[in-house]
Amino acid sequence: MPSNSSFIDKSETSFHRIRSVLTEVVRVLESTKVQEIELAEQVKTILSENFSSGDGDEDEAKTPPPLPPRPQLPPPLPPRLPLPPPVPPKTKTLSPGPSPTFKTVKDFGVTGRGEGRGEGKILSPGPSPISQSIKTMEDFRIVKVLGKGSFSKVVMGKEKTTGEILAMKILRKDKFAHALAENKILQKTSHPFLVSLKYSFQTPDWLCLVTEYVRGGDLEFHLSRVGVFPEYLTRFYGAEIILGIQCLHSIGVVHRDMKLENLMLDEKGHIKIIDFGHCKEGMYFRHTTRTFCGVPEYMAPEMLGEKYGREVDWWQVGVAMYVMMSGKFPFYSPEGGAVLFDLIVRKK
């Protein structure tokens, strides 16, 4: 690497050379007789004489490095091929089908306005999905007794082939007409808030109705644990009870025994109306009967010795909802009997 003194000497030499070149150029420019071409030639000669040959210094003789080659542009893209013409959609000739069958309201399980005023359109129940297979008592194993009545008892049964738990209501044959009426009503109904019939069969002494087993217990049991139900829960249960009763009324059936013990809850907390033992068929609008039945605390005034229609079910639903919210009956007497009936009839 050259020292500082040699670098200074070279710089001075270059300076003196440049100064002499500029002086010569100025002299040429001052000559008025020099043409442009001659001027260019003279300047070129001066520059070549002063800078073409060096003094042996390697640094001064260096020529500037050549410029890098210009990068080549990428080849042009091939022209875009034209899109194929759109394919027309395939058309299919539809063959004419069968002539449409026009339905009526009855074809969709809806009743009309009824025989009198106040009757709206309500869903009519379809037939109960009762199994067509023939069952006997040997097909079930009795697990335990659930309840007893005056002429029947209800047991929990387990079907041996499927293991399904069911409720079995066993009725005495000497009450055969009463038992057949309940069986007939259960076979005619299929509603989410009515207990459904699975099988029915008879022995020499008994008629057996096998229904779904409702696991949630009855409302009387639940009310005894909490005292009263809140209003929102009473409205919820009341709405489902009303829908179930509307279903029965649409096929001319009056229940007549709407007490809390006959209002069960399924495993999801919805109402299931059970026990159709006091039901009566043929009770359409303005049809009446005189049969005395049911629990006194729930009886409508017209049931105490007068003719009555299916409106008595609504009275009993009202009593049930009153008990849910207050924990007591609207009409009650510890003496019962005639005193209680007098309170109901006089509406005191």
Short mmCIF file of N, CA and C in Angstrom, two decimals, residues 218-294:
data_model
loop_
_atom_site.label_atom_id
_atom_site.label_comp_id
_atom_site.label_asym_id
_atom_site.label_seq_id
_atom_site.Cartn_x
_atom_site.Cartn_y
_atom_site.Cartn_z
N ASP A 218 -96.38 -37.75 40.36
CA ASP A 218 -97.56 -36.92 40.11
C ASP A 218 -97.39 -35.55 40.75
N LEU A 219 -98.25 -34.61 40.35
CA LEU A 219 -98.15 -33.24 40.85
C LEU A 219 -98.48 -33.13 42.33
N GLU A 220 -99.34 -34.00 42.85
CA GLU A 220 -99.64 -33.95 44.28
C GLU A 220 -98.38 -34.24 45.09
N PHE A 221 -97.57 -35.20 44.66
CA PHE A 221 -96.32 -35.52 45.35
C PHE A 221 -95.37 -34.32 45.33
N HIS A 222 -95.21 -33.71 44.17
CA HIS A 222 -94.28 -32.58 44.07
C HIS A 222 -94.79 -31.36 44.84
N LEU A 223 -96.11 -31.15 44.83
CA LEU A 223 -96.66 -30.01 45.57
C LEU A 223 -96.50 -30.21 47.07
N SER A 224 -96.61 -31.44 47.56
CA SER A 224 -96.44 -31.71 48.99
C SER A 224 -95.01 -31.42 49.45
N ARG A 225 -94.06 -31.41 48.56
CA ARG A 225 -92.66 -31.16 48.93
C ARG A 225 -92.33 -29.67 48.96
N VAL A 226 -92.98 -28.87 48.11
CA VAL A 226 -92.62 -27.45 48.01
C VAL A 226 -93.70 -26.53 48.56
N GLY A 227 -94.90 -27.02 48.83
CA GLY A 227 -95.97 -26.19 49.37
C GLY A 227 -96.83 -25.57 48.30
N VAL A 228 -96.24 -24.73 47.46
CA VAL A 228 -96.94 -24.08 46.35
C VAL A 228 -96.00 -24.04 45.14
N PHE A 229 -96.59 -23.95 43.97
CA PHE A 229 -95.82 -23.76 42.74
C PHE A 229 -95.78 -22.28 42.39
N PRO A 230 -94.69 -21.78 41.84
CA PRO A 230 -94.69 -20.39 41.37
C PRO A 230 -95.65 -20.22 40.20
N GLU A 231 -96.01 -18.97 39.95
CA GLU A 231 -97.02 -18.69 38.92
C GLU A 231 -96.59 -19.18 37.54
N TYR A 232 -95.31 -18.95 37.19
CA TYR A 232 -94.86 -19.35 35.85
C TYR A 232 -94.96 -20.86 35.66
N LEU A 233 -94.68 -21.64 36.72
CA LEU A 233 -94.75 -23.09 36.61
C LEU A 233 -96.21 -23.56 36.53
N THR A 234 -97.08 -22.89 37.28
CA THR A 234 -98.51 -23.22 37.21
C THR A 234 -99.06 -22.94 35.81
N ARG A 235 -98.66 -21.82 35.22
CA ARG A 235 -99.11 -21.52 33.85
C ARG A 235 -98.59 -22.57 32.87
N PHE A 236 -97.35 -23.00 33.05
CA PHE A 236 -96.77 -24.00 32.15
C PHE A 236 -97.53 -25.32 32.23
N TYR A 237 -97.74 -25.82 33.46
CA TYR A 237 -98.49 -27.06 33.63
C TYR A 237 -99.93 -26.90 33.15
N GLY A 238 -100.54 -25.76 33.47
CA GLY A 238 -101.92 -25.54 33.07
C GLY A 238 -102.09 -25.56 31.56
N ALA A 239 -101.15 -24.97 30.83
CA ALA A 239 -101.24 -24.95 29.36
C ALA A 239 -101.19 -26.37 28.79
N GLU A 240 -100.31 -27.21 29.33
CA GLU A 240 -100.20 -28.57 28.82
C GLU A 240 -101.43 -29.40 29.19
N ILE A 241 -101.97 -29.18 30.38
CA ILE A 241 -103.20 -29.88 30.77
C ILE A 241 -104.35 -29.51 29.84
N ILE A 242 -104.47 -28.22 29.54
CA ILE A 242 -105.55 -27.75 28.66
C ILE A 242 -105.44 -28.38 27.28
N LEU A 243 -104.22 -28.49 26.75
CA LEU A 243 -104.04 -29.11 25.43
C LEU A 243 -104.45 -30.58 25.46
N GLY A 244 -104.12 -31.27 26.54
CA GLY A 244 -104.52 -32.67 26.65
C GLY A 244 -106.03 -32.83 26.74
N ILE A 245 -106.69 -31.95 27.51
CA ILE A 245 -108.15 -32.01 27.62
C ILE A 245 -108.81 -31.66 26.29
N GLN A 246 -108.27 -30.69 25.58
CA GLN A 246 -108.81 -30.36 24.26
C GLN A 246 -108.76 -31.56 23.32
N CYS A 247 -107.70 -32.34 23.42
CA CYS A 247 -107.59 -33.54 22.59
C CYS A 247 -108.72 -34.52 22.91
N LEU A 248 -108.99 -34.74 24.19
CA LEU A 248 -110.07 -35.65 24.57
C LEU A 248 -111.43 -35.12 24.11
N HIS A 249 -111.65 -33.82 24.31
CA HIS A 249 -112.94 -33.25 23.92
C HIS A 249 -113.16 -33.32 22.41
N SER A 250 -112.09 -33.26 21.64
CA SER A 250 -112.24 -33.29 20.18
C SER A 250 -112.77 -34.63 19.68
N ILE A 251 -112.62 -35.69 20.48
CA ILE A 251 -113.17 -37.00 20.09
C ILE A 251 -114.38 -37.36 20.95
N GLY A 252 -114.94 -36.36 21.63
CA GLY A 252 -116.17 -36.58 22.40
C GLY A 252 -115.97 -37.30 23.71
N VAL A 253 -114.82 -37.12 24.36
CA VAL A 253 -114.52 -37.79 25.62
C VAL A 253 -114.38 -36.74 26.72
N VAL A 254 -115.06 -36.93 27.83
CA VAL A 254 -114.90 -36.08 29.00
C VAL A 254 -114.17 -36.90 30.07
N HIS A 255 -113.18 -36.30 30.74
CA HIS A 255 -112.33 -37.04 31.67
C HIS A 255 -113.00 -37.21 33.03
N ARG A 256 -113.44 -36.10 33.64
CA ARG A 256 -114.21 -36.08 34.89
C ARG A 256 -113.41 -36.43 36.13
N ASP A 257 -112.10 -36.58 36.03
CA ASP A 257 -111.31 -36.92 37.23
C ASP A 257 -109.95 -36.22 37.15
N MET A 258 -109.97 -34.90 36.93
CA MET A 258 -108.74 -34.14 36.74
C MET A 258 -108.16 -33.69 38.08
N LYS A 259 -107.75 -34.63 38.89
CA LYS A 259 -107.11 -34.32 40.16
C LYS A 259 -105.59 -34.38 39.99
N LEU A 260 -104.86 -33.82 40.97
CA LEU A 260 -103.41 -33.74 40.86
C LEU A 260 -102.76 -35.11 40.81
N GLU A 261 -103.40 -36.13 41.42
CA GLU A 261 -102.82 -37.48 41.38
C GLU A 261 -102.82 -38.06 39.97
N ASN A 262 -103.70 -37.56 39.11
CA ASN A 262 -103.77 -38.06 37.73
C ASN A 262 -102.99 -37.20 36.75
N LEU A 263 -102.21 -36.28 37.27
CA LEU A 263 -101.37 -35.42 36.43
C LEU A 263 -99.92 -35.76 36.74
N MET A 264 -99.29 -36.51 35.86
CA MET A 264 -97.93 -37.00 36.07
C MET A 264 -96.93 -36.14 35.29
N LEU A 265 -95.66 -36.27 35.67
CA LEU A 265 -94.57 -35.61 34.95
C LEU A 265 -93.65 -36.67 34.36
N ASP A 266 -93.29 -36.49 33.09
CA ASP A 266 -92.34 -37.43 32.49
C ASP A 266 -90.91 -37.02 32.85
N GLU A 267 -89.93 -37.74 32.29
CA GLU A 267 -88.54 -37.49 32.66
C GLU A 267 -88.04 -36.12 32.20
N LYS A 268 -88.76 -35.47 31.29
CA LYS A 268 -88.37 -34.13 30.83
C LYS A 268 -89.19 -33.03 31.49
N GLY A 269 -90.09 -33.39 32.41
CA GLY A 269 -90.87 -32.39 33.13
C GLY A 269 -92.15 -31.96 32.47
N HIS A 270 -92.65 -32.74 31.50
CA HIS A 270 -93.90 -32.40 30.82
C HIS A 270 -95.06 -33.23 31.39
N ILE A 271 -96.25 -32.70 31.25
CA ILE A 271 -97.45 -33.31 31.80
C ILE A 271 -97.83 -34.57 31.02
N LYS A 272 -98.29 -35.58 31.77
CA LYS A 272 -98.92 -36.77 31.20
C LYS A 272 -100.21 -37.01 31.99
N ILE A 273 -101.35 -36.90 31.31
CA ILE A 273 -102.64 -37.17 31.96
C ILE A 273 -102.87 -38.67 31.93
N ILE A 274 -103.19 -39.24 33.10
CA ILE A 274 -103.39 -40.68 33.22
C ILE A 274 -104.79 -40.97 33.76
N ASP A 275 -105.10 -42.25 33.90
CA ASP A 275 -106.32 -42.76 34.53
C ASP A 275 -107.58 -42.26 33.81
N PHE A 276 -107.99 -43.02 32.82
CA PHE A 276 -109.19 -42.71 32.05
C PHE A 276 -110.38 -43.56 32.51
N GLY A 277 -110.33 -43.99 33.77
CA GLY A 277 -111.37 -44.86 34.29
C GLY A 277 -112.72 -44.20 34.43
N HIS A 278 -112.75 -42.87 34.65
CA HIS A 278 -114.02 -42.16 34.79
C HIS A 278 -114.43 -41.44 33.50
N CYS A 279 -113.72 -41.68 32.42
CA CYS A 279 -114.06 -41.01 31.16
C CYS A 279 -115.39 -41.51 30.61
N LYS A 280 -116.02 -40.65 29.86
CA LYS A 280 -117.27 -41.02 29.19
C LYS A 280 -117.19 -40.57 27.74
N GLU A 281 -117.58 -41.48 26.83
CA GLU A 281 -117.55 -41.17 25.40
C GLU A 281 -118.87 -40.55 24.95
N GLY A 282 -118.87 -40.04 23.73
CA GLY A 282 -120.07 -39.46 23.15
C GLY A 282 -120.44 -38.11 23.71
N MET A 283 -119.51 -37.45 24.39
CA MET A 283 -119.79 -36.16 25.03
C MET A 283 -119.31 -35.02 24.12
N TYR A 284 -120.08 -34.78 23.07
CA TYR A 284 -119.78 -33.66 22.20
C TYR A 284 -120.52 -32.42 22.71
N PHE A 285 -120.47 -31.36 21.94
CA PHE A 285 -121.08 -30.10 22.38
C PHE A 285 -122.57 -30.30 22.64
N ARG A 286 -123.00 -29.83 23.82
CA ARG A 286 -124.39 -29.87 24.30
C ARG A 286 -124.85 -31.27 24.68
N HIS A 287 -123.99 -32.26 24.62
CA HIS A 287 -124.35 -33.58 25.13
C HIS A 287 -124.12 -33.57 26.64
N THR A 288 -125.02 -34.23 27.35
CA THR A 288 -124.97 -34.21 28.81
C THR A 288 -125.07 -35.62 29.38
N THR A 289 -124.74 -35.71 30.67
CA THR A 289 -124.87 -36.96 31.42
C THR A 289 -125.18 -36.61 32.87
N ARG A 290 -125.50 -37.63 33.67
CA ARG A 290 -125.85 -37.39 35.08
C ARG A 290 -125.00 -38.22 36.02
N THR A 291 -124.02 -38.95 35.54
CA THR A 291 -123.25 -39.86 36.38
C THR A 291 -122.51 -39.08 37.46
N PHE A 292 -122.61 -39.55 38.69
CA PHE A 292 -121.91 -38.94 39.82
C PHE A 292 -120.58 -39.68 40.00
N CYS A 293 -119.47 -38.97 39.81
CA CYS A 293 -118.16 -39.61 39.95
C CYS A 293 -117.11 -38.54 40.20
N GLY A 294 -115.95 -38.98 40.64
CA GLY A 294 -114.84 -38.06 40.88
C GLY A 294 -114.63 -37.77 42.35
#
